[in-house]
Coordinates of C-alpha atoms in Angstrom, one line a residue:
Chain A
M1 CA 24.9 -20.9 -0.6
Q2 CA 26.0 -17.6 1.1
L3 CA 28.2 -16.8 -1.3
S4 CA 26.0 -17.8 -4.5
T5 CA 22.1 -16.1 -2.9
N6 CA 24.5 -12.6 -1.7
S7 CA 26.2 -12.1 -5.5
I8 CA 22.1 -12.6 -7.6
T9 CA 21.0 -10.2 -5.2
N10 CA 23.5 -7.9 -5.9
S11 CA 23.8 -8.6 -9.8
M12 CA 20.0 -8.3 -9.3
V13 CA 20.1 -5.0 -7.3
S14 CA 22.2 -4.0 -9.7
A15 CA 20.7 -4.2 -13.0
T16 CA 18.1 -2.6 -11.4
V17 CA 19.3 0.0 -10.3
K18 CA 21.1 1.0 -13.6
R19 CA 18.4 0.5 -16.1
N20 CA 16.5 2.7 -13.2
N21 CA 19.6 5.3 -13.7
V22 CA 18.9 5.2 -17.7
I23 CA 15.7 5.6 -17.6
C24 CA 15.5 8.5 -15.1
A25 CA 18.3 10.5 -16.8
V26 CA 16.2 9.9 -20.4
L27 CA 12.7 11.5 -18.9
I28 CA 14.7 14.1 -17.6
L29 CA 16.3 14.9 -20.5
L30 CA 13.0 14.9 -22.4
L31 CA 10.8 16.9 -19.7
V32 CA 13.9 19.3 -20.3
C33 CA 13.7 19.5 -24.0
I34 CA 9.6 20.0 -23.6
A35 CA 10.5 22.6 -20.9
A36 CA 13.1 24.2 -23.1
G37 CA 9.9 24.1 -26.1
S38 CA 7.7 25.8 -23.5
L39 CA 9.9 28.7 -23.2
A40 CA 10.3 29.4 -26.6
V41 CA 5.5 28.7 -27.8
G42 CA 3.6 31.5 -27.6
K43 CA 2.0 34.5 -28.8
Y44 CA 4.7 36.9 -27.9
P45 CA 8.2 35.8 -30.7
L46 CA 10.8 35.8 -28.6
S47 CA 13.8 36.0 -29.6
L48 CA 17.2 34.7 -27.6
E49 CA 19.3 38.0 -29.2
K50 CA 17.6 40.3 -27.8
L51 CA 16.5 39.0 -25.1
L52 CA 20.1 39.1 -24.2
A53 CA 21.3 42.0 -25.2
G54 CA 18.3 43.2 -22.2
D55 CA 15.0 44.0 -24.6
E56 CA 12.9 44.6 -22.1
M57 CA 9.7 43.4 -23.3
Q58 CA 11.1 40.7 -24.0
R59 CA 12.3 39.9 -20.6
K60 CA 9.4 40.7 -19.1
V61 CA 7.7 38.5 -21.1
F62 CA 10.2 35.8 -20.5
Y63 CA 10.4 35.8 -16.8
N64 CA 6.8 36.9 -16.0
L65 CA 5.4 34.7 -18.2
R66 CA 7.1 31.8 -19.7
M67 CA 9.6 31.2 -17.2
S68 CA 7.1 30.5 -14.5
R69 CA 4.3 29.4 -17.0
T70 CA 6.7 26.3 -17.2
V71 CA 7.6 26.0 -14.2
V72 CA 4.3 25.3 -13.2
A73 CA 3.7 22.7 -15.5
V74 CA 6.9 21.0 -14.7
F75 CA 6.4 21.4 -11.4
G76 CA 2.4 20.8 -10.8
G77 CA 2.2 17.8 -13.3
A78 CA 5.6 16.3 -11.3
V79 CA 3.3 16.6 -8.6
L80 CA 0.3 15.7 -9.4
G81 CA 2.2 12.8 -11.0
I82 CA 3.9 11.8 -7.6
C83 CA 0.1 12.5 -6.0
G84 CA -1.2 10.0 -8.1
F85 CA 1.1 7.5 -7.3
V86 CA 0.1 8.0 -3.1
Y87 CA -4.0 8.3 -3.6
Q88 CA -3.8 4.7 -6.3
T89 CA -1.4 2.8 -4.0
V90 CA -3.4 4.2 -0.2
F91 CA -6.4 3.5 -1.5
R92 CA -5.4 0.1 -3.6
N93 CA -7.5 1.6 -6.8
P94 CA -6.2 1.8 -10.2
L95 CA -8.6 4.8 -10.8
A96 CA -8.1 6.8 -8.1
S97 CA -7.0 10.2 -7.5
P98 CA -7.6 13.7 -5.9
D99 CA -10.9 13.6 -6.8
I100 CA -11.7 11.1 -4.4
I101 CA -11.8 12.8 -1.2
G102 CA -13.3 15.9 -2.7
V103 CA -10.3 17.9 -3.5
S104 CA -10.5 18.5 -7.4
S105 CA -14.4 19.6 -5.9
G106 CA -13.8 21.7 -3.2
A107 CA -10.8 23.4 -5.1
S108 CA -13.9 24.7 -7.7
L109 CA -16.1 25.7 -5.1
G110 CA -13.4 27.9 -3.9
A111 CA -12.3 29.2 -6.9
A112 CA -16.4 29.8 -7.4
V113 CA -16.1 32.0 -4.5
G114 CA -13.5 33.8 -5.5
I115 CA -14.5 34.9 -8.7
L116 CA -17.7 36.2 -7.3
C117 CA -16.7 37.3 -4.3
F118 CA -13.2 39.1 -4.6
G119 CA -12.0 39.1 -8.4
S120 CA -8.4 39.2 -8.3
A121 CA -5.9 36.4 -9.7
A122 CA -4.3 36.2 -6.2
A123 CA -7.4 35.6 -4.3
I124 CA -9.3 33.0 -6.5
T125 CA -5.9 31.4 -5.3
A126 CA -5.9 31.6 -2.5
S127 CA -9.7 30.5 -2.6
A128 CA -9.5 27.6 -4.3
F129 CA -6.5 26.7 -1.9
A130 CA -8.5 26.8 0.8
G131 CA -11.5 25.5 -0.4
A132 CA -9.8 22.0 -1.4
V133 CA -8.0 22.1 1.8
L134 CA -11.6 22.4 3.8
S135 CA -13.4 20.0 1.6
V136 CA -10.9 17.7 2.7
C137 CA -10.6 18.3 6.0
L138 CA -14.6 17.7 6.3
A139 CA -14.1 15.0 4.6
L140 CA -11.6 13.1 6.9
L141 CA -13.4 14.3 9.7
L142 CA -16.6 12.9 8.7
S143 CA -14.5 9.8 8.5
S144 CA -13.4 10.2 11.6
A145 CA -16.7 9.3 13.4
D146 CA -15.9 5.7 11.6
K147 CA -13.8 4.3 14.8
T148 CA -12.2 1.1 12.8
G149 CA -11.0 3.8 10.5
K150 CA -11.4 1.8 7.6
K151 CA -10.1 3.3 3.7
S152 CA -13.6 2.6 2.5
T153 CA -15.1 5.7 4.8
I154 CA -12.2 8.1 3.5
V155 CA -13.8 6.8 0.0
L156 CA -17.8 7.6 1.3
A157 CA -17.2 10.9 3.0
G158 CA -14.8 12.1 0.2
I159 CA -17.9 11.2 -1.8
A160 CA -20.8 13.2 0.3
V161 CA -18.1 16.4 0.4
H162 CA -18.1 16.4 -3.2
A163 CA -22.0 15.8 -3.8
L164 CA -22.1 18.7 -1.3
A165 CA -19.7 21.1 -2.9
Q166 CA -20.8 20.8 -7.0
T167 CA -24.3 21.2 -4.9
A168 CA -23.2 24.4 -3.8
L169 CA -21.0 25.5 -6.7
M170 CA -24.6 25.1 -9.0
C171 CA -26.5 27.5 -6.5
L172 CA -23.2 30.0 -6.8
K173 CA -23.5 29.5 -10.5
I174 CA -27.1 30.2 -10.7
T175 CA -26.7 33.7 -8.5
A176 CA -23.5 34.1 -11.1
D177 CA -23.3 36.8 -13.9
P178 CA -23.9 34.5 -17.2
E179 CA -21.8 37.3 -19.2
R180 CA -18.5 37.4 -17.0
E181 CA -18.7 35.4 -13.5
L182 CA -20.3 32.2 -14.9
A183 CA -17.8 32.2 -17.8
S184 CA -15.0 32.6 -15.7
I185 CA -15.7 29.9 -13.2
E186 CA -16.1 27.3 -16.4
Y187 CA -12.9 28.7 -17.8
W188 CA -11.6 27.4 -14.0
I189 CA -13.0 24.6 -13.8
M190 CA -11.3 23.5 -17.8
G191 CA -8.1 24.4 -16.4
S192 CA -5.4 26.8 -17.9
L193 CA -1.8 27.5 -17.0
A194 CA -2.7 31.3 -19.3
S195 CA -3.3 33.6 -15.2
V196 CA -0.2 32.2 -13.8
T197 CA 2.9 34.8 -13.0
S198 CA 5.8 34.6 -11.5
S199 CA 4.1 36.7 -8.7
R200 CA 1.6 34.7 -8.1
I201 CA 3.8 30.7 -8.1
G202 CA 6.0 31.2 -5.0
G203 CA 4.0 30.1 -2.2
N204 CA 2.1 27.5 -4.0
L205 CA 5.5 26.2 -5.2
L206 CA 7.0 26.3 -2.2
I207 CA 4.7 23.9 -0.4
C208 CA 4.7 21.9 -3.7
I209 CA 8.6 21.0 -3.0
L210 CA 8.6 20.4 0.3
I211 CA 5.9 18.2 0.3
T212 CA 7.0 16.5 -2.0
I213 CA 10.2 16.1 -0.8
V214 CA 8.5 14.4 2.3
L215 CA 6.3 11.8 0.4
L216 CA 9.7 11.0 -1.4
F217 CA 10.8 10.2 2.0
L218 CA 7.7 8.0 2.9
H219 CA 7.6 6.2 -0.2
R220 CA 7.8 2.9 1.5
Q221 CA 4.8 3.6 4.1
T222 CA 2.8 4.6 1.6
I223 CA 3.6 0.9 -0.5
L224 CA 3.2 -0.7 3.0
L225 CA -0.5 0.9 3.3
S226 CA -1.1 -0.9 -0.3
A227 CA -1.3 -4.2 2.2
D228 CA -4.4 -4.6 4.1
E229 CA -5.8 -3.2 6.9
G230 CA -4.5 -5.9 9.7
E231 CA -1.5 -7.2 7.6
A232 CA -0.2 -3.2 7.4
R233 CA -0.4 -2.9 11.5
M234 CA 0.9 -6.4 11.6
L235 CA 4.0 -5.0 9.7
G236 CA 4.3 -2.4 12.3
V237 CA 2.5 0.4 10.4
S238 CA 0.1 2.8 12.3
V239 CA -2.5 2.5 9.2
S240 CA -4.9 5.3 10.6
Q241 CA -1.5 7.8 11.1
V242 CA 0.2 7.3 8.6
R243 CA -2.7 7.5 6.0
L244 CA -4.1 10.9 7.4
I245 CA -0.6 11.8 6.8
V246 CA 0.3 11.1 3.9
L247 CA -3.3 11.9 2.3
L248 CA -3.1 14.8 3.7
L249 CA 0.3 16.0 2.5
A250 CA -0.3 14.6 -0.7
T251 CA -4.1 17.0 -0.8
L252 CA -1.9 19.7 0.0
A253 CA -0.1 19.8 -2.7
V254 CA -2.4 18.9 -5.7
S255 CA -4.6 21.6 -3.8
A256 CA -1.0 24.5 -3.9
V257 CA -1.4 23.2 -8.3
V258 CA -5.2 22.8 -9.1
S259 CA -5.7 26.4 -7.1
L260 CA -3.1 27.9 -9.7
T261 CA -3.5 26.6 -13.3
G262 CA -7.5 25.0 -12.3
L263 CA -8.5 21.5 -12.5
I264 CA -6.4 19.4 -15.1
S265 CA -7.6 15.9 -15.7
F266 CA -6.0 13.1 -16.1
I267 CA -2.4 13.7 -14.8
G268 CA -2.7 12.1 -11.8
L269 CA -4.6 8.6 -13.4
L270 CA -2.5 8.2 -16.3
A271 CA 1.4 9.0 -14.9
P272 CA 1.5 6.3 -12.4
H273 CA 0.3 4.2 -15.0
I274 CA 2.8 5.0 -17.5
A275 CA 5.4 4.9 -15.2
R276 CA 4.7 1.7 -14.1
L277 CA 4.2 0.6 -16.9
I278 CA 8.1 1.4 -16.9
T279 CA 8.8 0.1 -13.8
R280 CA 6.7 -2.7 -14.0
S281 CA 6.9 -2.5 -10.0
N282 CA 6.1 0.0 -6.8
R283 CA 8.6 1.7 -5.9
I284 CA 10.8 5.3 -5.5
S285 CA 11.5 4.9 -8.2
T286 CA 7.9 4.5 -9.4
M287 CA 7.2 7.1 -8.0
V288 CA 9.9 9.8 -9.3
F289 CA 9.1 9.0 -12.6
S290 CA 5.2 9.6 -12.0
G291 CA 6.6 12.9 -11.2
L292 CA 8.5 13.4 -14.1
T293 CA 6.0 11.5 -16.2
G294 CA 3.1 14.4 -15.2
G295 CA 5.9 17.5 -16.0
I296 CA 6.0 15.8 -19.4
L297 CA 2.5 15.2 -19.8
L298 CA 1.7 18.5 -18.5
C299 CA 4.2 20.7 -20.6
S300 CA 3.5 19.2 -23.2
A301 CA -0.1 19.3 -22.9
D302 CA 0.4 23.3 -22.2
I303 CA 2.5 24.0 -25.6
L304 CA -0.3 22.3 -27.1
A305 CA -3.2 24.3 -26.1
R306 CA -1.3 27.5 -26.7
S307 CA -0.2 27.0 -29.7
V308 CA -2.9 25.2 -31.6
A309 CA -5.3 27.6 -32.1
Q310 CA -5.6 31.5 -32.5
T311 CA -7.1 32.1 -28.5
E312 CA -5.5 30.0 -25.9
L313 CA -7.3 26.4 -25.4
P314 CA -8.2 25.2 -22.2
V315 CA -5.5 22.6 -20.9
S316 CA -7.6 19.9 -20.1
I317 CA -9.0 19.8 -23.2
F318 CA -5.5 18.3 -24.3
T319 CA -4.6 16.0 -21.1
S320 CA -6.9 14.4 -22.3
L321 CA -6.7 14.2 -25.2
I322 CA -3.2 12.9 -24.5
G323 CA -4.7 10.7 -21.7
V324 CA -7.5 8.6 -23.4
P325 CA -5.5 7.1 -26.4
L326 CA -2.4 6.3 -23.0
L327 CA -5.3 5.0 -21.5
I328 CA -7.2 2.7 -23.8
F329 CA -3.2 1.6 -25.1
L330 CA -2.7 0.3 -20.4
T331 CA -5.8 -0.9 -20.5
L332 CA -6.0 -3.2 -23.9
K333 CA -2.1 -4.3 -22.3
G334 CA -4.0 -5.3 -19.2
R335 CA -1.1 -4.1 -17.3
N336 CA -1.6 -1.9 -14.1
M337 CA -5.2 -1.4 -14.1
S338 CA -6.4 -5.2 -12.5
Chain B
M1 CA 9.9 -28.6 26.5
N2 CA 8.4 -25.0 27.7
K3 CA 11.2 -23.3 28.5
G4 CA 8.9 -20.0 28.7
K5 CA 4.8 -18.6 28.0
I6 CA 5.5 -16.8 24.7
L7 CA 1.7 -16.1 24.2
S8 CA -0.5 -16.4 27.2
A9 CA -4.6 -15.2 26.8
C10 CA -7.4 -15.9 29.4
G11 CA -11.2 -15.2 29.2
V12 CA -10.5 -13.8 25.5
S13 CA -14.4 -13.4 24.2
A14 CA -14.7 -11.5 20.7
G15 CA -16.9 -11.2 17.5
Y16 CA -17.8 -8.9 15.1
G17 CA -20.8 -5.9 16.0
K18 CA -23.3 -7.8 18.2
N19 CA -22.6 -11.5 16.9
N20 CA -20.2 -13.2 19.5
I21 CA -17.4 -15.5 18.4
L22 CA -15.2 -16.2 20.7
H23 CA -16.7 -16.8 24.0
D24 CA -14.2 -16.7 27.3
I25 CA -11.2 -18.4 25.2
S26 CA -8.1 -19.8 28.0
F27 CA -5.0 -20.8 26.5
S28 CA -1.1 -20.2 26.5
V29 CA 1.8 -21.2 24.1
G30 CA 5.0 -21.5 25.4
E31 CA 8.5 -21.3 23.6
H32 CA 9.3 -23.8 21.0
E33 CA 5.8 -25.1 20.4
V34 CA 3.4 -25.6 16.9
V35 CA 0.0 -24.9 18.4
G36 CA -2.1 -25.2 15.9
L37 CA -6.0 -24.3 16.1
L38 CA -8.3 -26.9 14.9
G39 CA -12.1 -27.2 13.8
A40 CA -15.1 -26.8 11.4
N41 CA -15.6 -23.5 9.2
G42 CA -17.1 -20.5 11.1
C43 CA -15.8 -22.4 14.6
G44 CA -13.7 -18.9 15.7
K45 CA -10.2 -19.8 14.4
T46 CA -9.3 -17.0 12.5
T47 CA -11.1 -14.7 15.0
L48 CA -8.8 -15.8 18.2
L49 CA -6.0 -14.8 15.9
K50 CA -7.7 -11.9 14.7
S51 CA -8.3 -11.0 18.3
I52 CA -4.7 -11.6 18.8
C53 CA -3.5 -9.6 16.1
R54 CA -5.9 -6.6 17.8
I55 CA -7.5 -6.7 14.2
I56 CA -10.4 -6.6 15.6
P57 CA -11.6 -5.6 19.2
Y58 CA -11.9 -8.4 22.3
N59 CA -12.7 -8.6 25.9
G60 CA -10.2 -10.3 28.0
T61 CA -6.6 -10.2 28.4
V62 CA -4.0 -11.3 25.9
E63 CA -0.1 -11.2 26.5
I64 CA 3.0 -11.9 24.4
C65 CA 5.7 -12.0 26.2
G66 CA 4.5 -11.3 30.0
Q67 CA 4.0 -7.1 27.7
N68 CA -0.1 -6.8 27.6
L69 CA -1.4 -6.6 24.1
R70 CA -3.4 -3.4 24.5
Q71 CA -0.5 -1.5 25.7
L72 CA 1.8 -2.5 22.3
S73 CA 2.3 0.1 19.6
A74 CA 1.7 -1.8 16.3
K75 CA 5.6 -1.7 15.7
Q76 CA 6.1 -3.4 19.2
L77 CA 3.6 -5.8 18.1
A78 CA 5.1 -6.2 15.1
R79 CA 9.0 -6.8 16.3
L80 CA 7.2 -9.7 18.7
C81 CA 4.7 -11.6 16.3
S82 CA 4.7 -11.9 12.7
Y83 CA 1.2 -12.9 10.8
I84 CA 0.4 -14.6 7.9
P85 CA -3.4 -14.0 6.7
Q86 CA -5.5 -16.0 5.0
R87 CA -4.3 -13.9 1.7
S88 CA -2.6 -11.2 1.9
G89 CA -4.3 -8.0 0.7
I90 CA -0.9 -7.0 -1.6
S91 CA -2.6 -6.2 -4.7
I92 CA -0.6 -3.3 -6.9
D93 CA 2.3 -4.4 -8.8
I94 CA 5.6 -5.1 -6.5
S95 CA 8.4 -7.4 -6.3
A96 CA 9.1 -11.1 -4.1
L97 CA 11.9 -9.4 -2.4
D98 CA 10.2 -6.1 -1.7
V99 CA 7.8 -7.8 -0.3
V100 CA 9.9 -10.0 1.6
L101 CA 12.1 -6.7 3.0
M102 CA 8.1 -5.3 3.7
G103 CA 8.8 -7.7 7.2
F104 CA 12.0 -5.7 8.1
N105 CA 9.5 -2.0 8.8
P106 CA 9.7 -2.9 12.6
E107 CA 12.8 -2.7 13.3
L108 CA 13.4 0.6 10.5
R109 CA 12.9 4.3 11.6
I110 CA 9.7 5.6 9.2
L111 CA 12.4 7.8 7.0
E112 CA 14.7 4.3 6.5
T113 CA 15.5 1.6 4.0
P114 CA 16.5 -1.8 4.3
N115 CA 20.2 -2.3 4.1
A116 CA 21.8 -4.7 2.0
A117 CA 22.4 -7.2 4.7
M118 CA 18.0 -6.9 4.6
R119 CA 18.4 -7.7 1.1
E120 CA 20.3 -10.6 1.5
R121 CA 18.6 -12.0 4.7
A122 CA 15.6 -12.2 2.0
M123 CA 16.8 -13.1 -0.5
K124 CA 17.8 -16.2 2.0
M125 CA 14.5 -17.2 2.9
L126 CA 13.0 -16.5 -0.6
S127 CA 15.6 -19.7 -1.0
L128 CA 14.5 -21.5 1.6
V129 CA 10.7 -21.7 -0.2
G130 CA 12.3 -22.0 -3.5
L131 CA 11.6 -19.1 -4.9
E132 CA 15.5 -16.9 -5.1
N133 CA 15.2 -17.0 -9.1
R134 CA 11.6 -15.0 -9.1
A135 CA 12.8 -12.3 -6.6
Q136 CA 12.1 -10.0 -9.2
E137 CA 9.3 -11.2 -10.4
N138 CA 5.5 -9.8 -9.8
Y139 CA 4.0 -10.5 -7.1
S140 CA 0.6 -9.6 -8.0
S141 CA 1.5 -12.6 -11.3
F142 CA 2.4 -15.3 -9.0
S143 CA 0.1 -18.3 -8.2
E144 CA -2.3 -18.2 -4.3
G145 CA 0.4 -20.8 -2.9
Q146 CA 3.9 -19.1 -4.4
K147 CA 2.2 -15.8 -2.6
Q148 CA 1.8 -17.4 0.5
L149 CA 5.6 -18.9 0.1
C150 CA 6.4 -15.7 -0.5
I151 CA 4.4 -14.0 2.6
L152 CA 6.2 -17.2 4.8
A153 CA 9.7 -16.2 3.9
R154 CA 8.1 -12.4 5.1
S155 CA 6.9 -13.6 7.9
M156 CA 10.1 -15.5 8.7
V157 CA 12.5 -13.1 8.0
R158 CA 12.9 -11.7 11.2
E159 CA 13.4 -13.7 14.3
C160 CA 9.9 -13.2 15.8
R161 CA 9.2 -14.5 18.8
L162 CA 5.3 -15.5 18.3
M163 CA 4.5 -16.8 14.2
L164 CA 0.9 -16.0 13.6
M165 CA -0.7 -17.7 10.9
D166 CA -4.3 -18.4 9.6
E167 CA -4.4 -21.7 7.3
P168 CA -1.1 -20.7 5.9
E169 CA -1.4 -23.8 3.7
S170 CA -5.0 -23.2 2.2
A171 CA -3.7 -22.5 -1.2
L172 CA -0.5 -24.9 -1.7
D173 CA 0.2 -28.4 -2.9
F174 CA 0.5 -31.5 -0.8
G175 CA 4.6 -30.4 -1.2
G176 CA 4.4 -27.2 -0.8
R177 CA 2.1 -27.8 2.4
Y178 CA 4.6 -30.0 4.2
L179 CA 7.7 -27.7 2.9
M180 CA 5.7 -24.7 4.7
L181 CA 5.3 -26.3 8.0
D182 CA 8.2 -27.7 8.3
A183 CA 10.3 -24.6 7.7
V184 CA 7.6 -23.1 10.6
K185 CA 8.6 -26.1 13.0
N186 CA 12.3 -26.1 12.2
V187 CA 12.7 -22.0 13.3
T188 CA 10.8 -22.8 16.8
V189 CA 12.9 -26.1 17.3
H190 CA 16.1 -24.0 16.8
H191 CA 15.2 -20.3 17.9
P192 CA 13.3 -19.6 21.4
C193 CA 10.0 -18.9 19.3
S194 CA 6.5 -20.4 18.5
A195 CA 3.6 -20.3 16.3
L196 CA -0.4 -20.4 16.2
V197 CA -1.7 -21.7 13.2
T198 CA -5.1 -22.0 12.2
L199 CA -5.5 -25.6 10.4
H200 CA -7.7 -27.2 8.6
D201 CA -6.1 -30.9 8.0
P202 CA -6.3 -32.3 11.5
Q203 CA -4.2 -35.3 9.8
L204 CA -1.0 -32.3 9.0
A205 CA -1.6 -31.1 12.4
L206 CA -1.0 -34.2 13.9
N207 CA 2.1 -34.9 12.1
I208 CA 3.7 -31.0 12.3
C209 CA 1.8 -29.2 16.2
T210 CA 3.8 -29.8 19.1
R211 CA -0.3 -29.6 20.8
I212 CA -3.1 -29.1 18.9
L213 CA -6.3 -26.4 20.2
L214 CA -9.2 -28.3 19.1
V215 CA -11.9 -25.3 18.5
K216 CA -15.9 -25.4 18.6
N217 CA -18.2 -22.6 18.8
G218 CA -15.6 -20.2 20.0
E219 CA -15.0 -22.4 22.7
I220 CA -11.5 -25.0 23.0
V221 CA -13.3 -27.8 23.9
S222 CA -10.1 -29.8 24.2
E223 CA -6.7 -30.9 23.5
I224 CA -4.1 -32.6 21.9
E225 CA -0.3 -33.6 22.1
P226 CA 0.6 -35.6 19.4
E227 CA 3.5 -37.2 21.2
I228 CA 2.0 -37.6 24.7
N229 CA -0.9 -38.9 23.5
D230 CA -2.5 -42.4 22.5
L231 CA -4.2 -43.3 19.1
S232 CA -7.6 -43.6 20.9
E233 CA -7.6 -40.6 23.1
M234 CA -7.1 -39.0 19.7
E235 CA -9.4 -40.2 17.8
E236 CA -12.2 -39.5 20.9
R237 CA -11.5 -35.9 20.9
L238 CA -10.7 -34.9 17.2
A239 CA -14.7 -37.2 16.6
E240 CA -16.0 -34.1 19.0
V241 CA -14.9 -31.8 15.9
Y242 CA -15.3 -33.9 13.1
G243 CA -17.4 -36.7 14.1
P244 CA -16.6 -40.8 13.6
L245 CA -12.6 -41.3 12.8
S246 CA -9.8 -43.4 13.3
V247 CA -6.2 -42.2 13.5
H248 CA -3.6 -44.6 12.4
L249 CA -0.1 -44.7 13.4
C250 CA 1.9 -45.2 9.9
K251 CA 6.1 -46.0 9.2
G252 CA 6.9 -44.5 6.0
K253 CA 10.1 -45.6 3.4
N254 CA 12.3 -43.1 5.9
G255 CA 10.8 -44.9 9.2
K256 CA 9.3 -42.2 10.6
D257 CA 5.6 -42.7 12.2
Q258 CA 3.3 -40.6 10.7
L259 CA -0.3 -40.2 11.8
V260 CA -2.7 -41.1 9.4
L261 CA -6.3 -40.0 10.0
I262 CA -9.3 -41.8 7.8
K263 CA -13.0 -40.2 8.1
E264 CA -15.5 -43.3 9.0

């Protein structure tokens, strides 16, 4: 009995590990191919020959613009995917996303303040990041008034902060110059990687990488939070503290991404669903696949955003165009959405 | 039979908001005991269990293995107690094996993951409840009864001193009920632990539990020890909660005595 149970466990675990390794390799290969495509696509034609020959213009475009843009698309998509997984698991809601606790609306408000008061790209990024973090801190502070620590209180506080930020944003839009500032605010909200340059991404990238590593290490605790609060507590989880840490980390990472790119729709929602479709479960491999899928989706959408028209289009148009059919497919398939 | 107290509750009152459900309840559970909590719907059985799990606040004193419940961290409490809720709140896609492995969390550090020995133990528990061939299947696709068996496997994957179970058999078929509670009883016989179980089936309680606490309007009104009390005493005490009934002793085909309950 002991032997047969051991052998069943080992064979099942090794089969799952083998399958996941193959899928992981395929996803990484796909991501590398799409990232390579992203390096090649753009208004300014690049040639490998000139680049290797040390052409100054070619080098500037490649390293300052294309490389940094591709890196942000890959890592930004990965972070949105992983954080989407975290939000959906912690809130036990397949439609949960960073919006649920006010990240996006806070970032939009921060970006609007940056556009109206400072104007420089770096200041807009910093202001959007601060807006996102402040709005989430406010949501968590409001929710702490309820001593029971229910996650529904966090959602309600997030809705209140979202409404508040939207109201403030509307007031700022009214005061904005319609020709220049209002257009910039609207364009920022639609999301684009056009303004990403190598000089702006260092700090945000570091935050994203560090938090992603910590979130991956915390995957078991995140999945335990998907149980009822009392049940999770009786499994030895300090529910309120762990949930606060996980949500705060995910929010910081998302803030670091959206402050660079503007709002990007659907990646955080869809990537985890696609990953679950692959793994048919919620475990660390699902989290990793959410990241890889997020990177693939955002990088693909960004390639389309700068290649289908004469002028560059907002990336969210394409994330939605890719996302909506996938969402319909997933809904019809009936998986992961219950 | 009792070697030492595992659970001791003294003057426990609890409720939801201003609605007080439990009134000054005191009882204890000793080693090797399976103690059943019987009573009508809304009498306070689940509230009592939730108080002991610290899911809801309570007044009074609760001690587990001599340690004050209020002074225990979530992890310390989980090391001492396992808990089966009426319905598990897990609603994400997750394999049955991963659900059982959750039971090891109190033994693991925050960043640690279950090892091979833990996986083997989890498989053994799944095998005990008849789910070993479905270990990699999605827990969410299981029937409610299979989910309960899976949660039972999770609660027994570690040797806790106290198993708290809130109507664990409610979704199970006739055979499943006896399988579950026999497994629990077996653990309490062979290990220095005990179980506190809320039940809705008094006949099952009479045949499985070593002691039964009868709860009415938030108070423990009487107690039954099926191996000690005679049939008329049991009838009289159960009637306080369920109205007129009779208890009969029957012999099964295997020669084992069984108590049968008839509502009069």
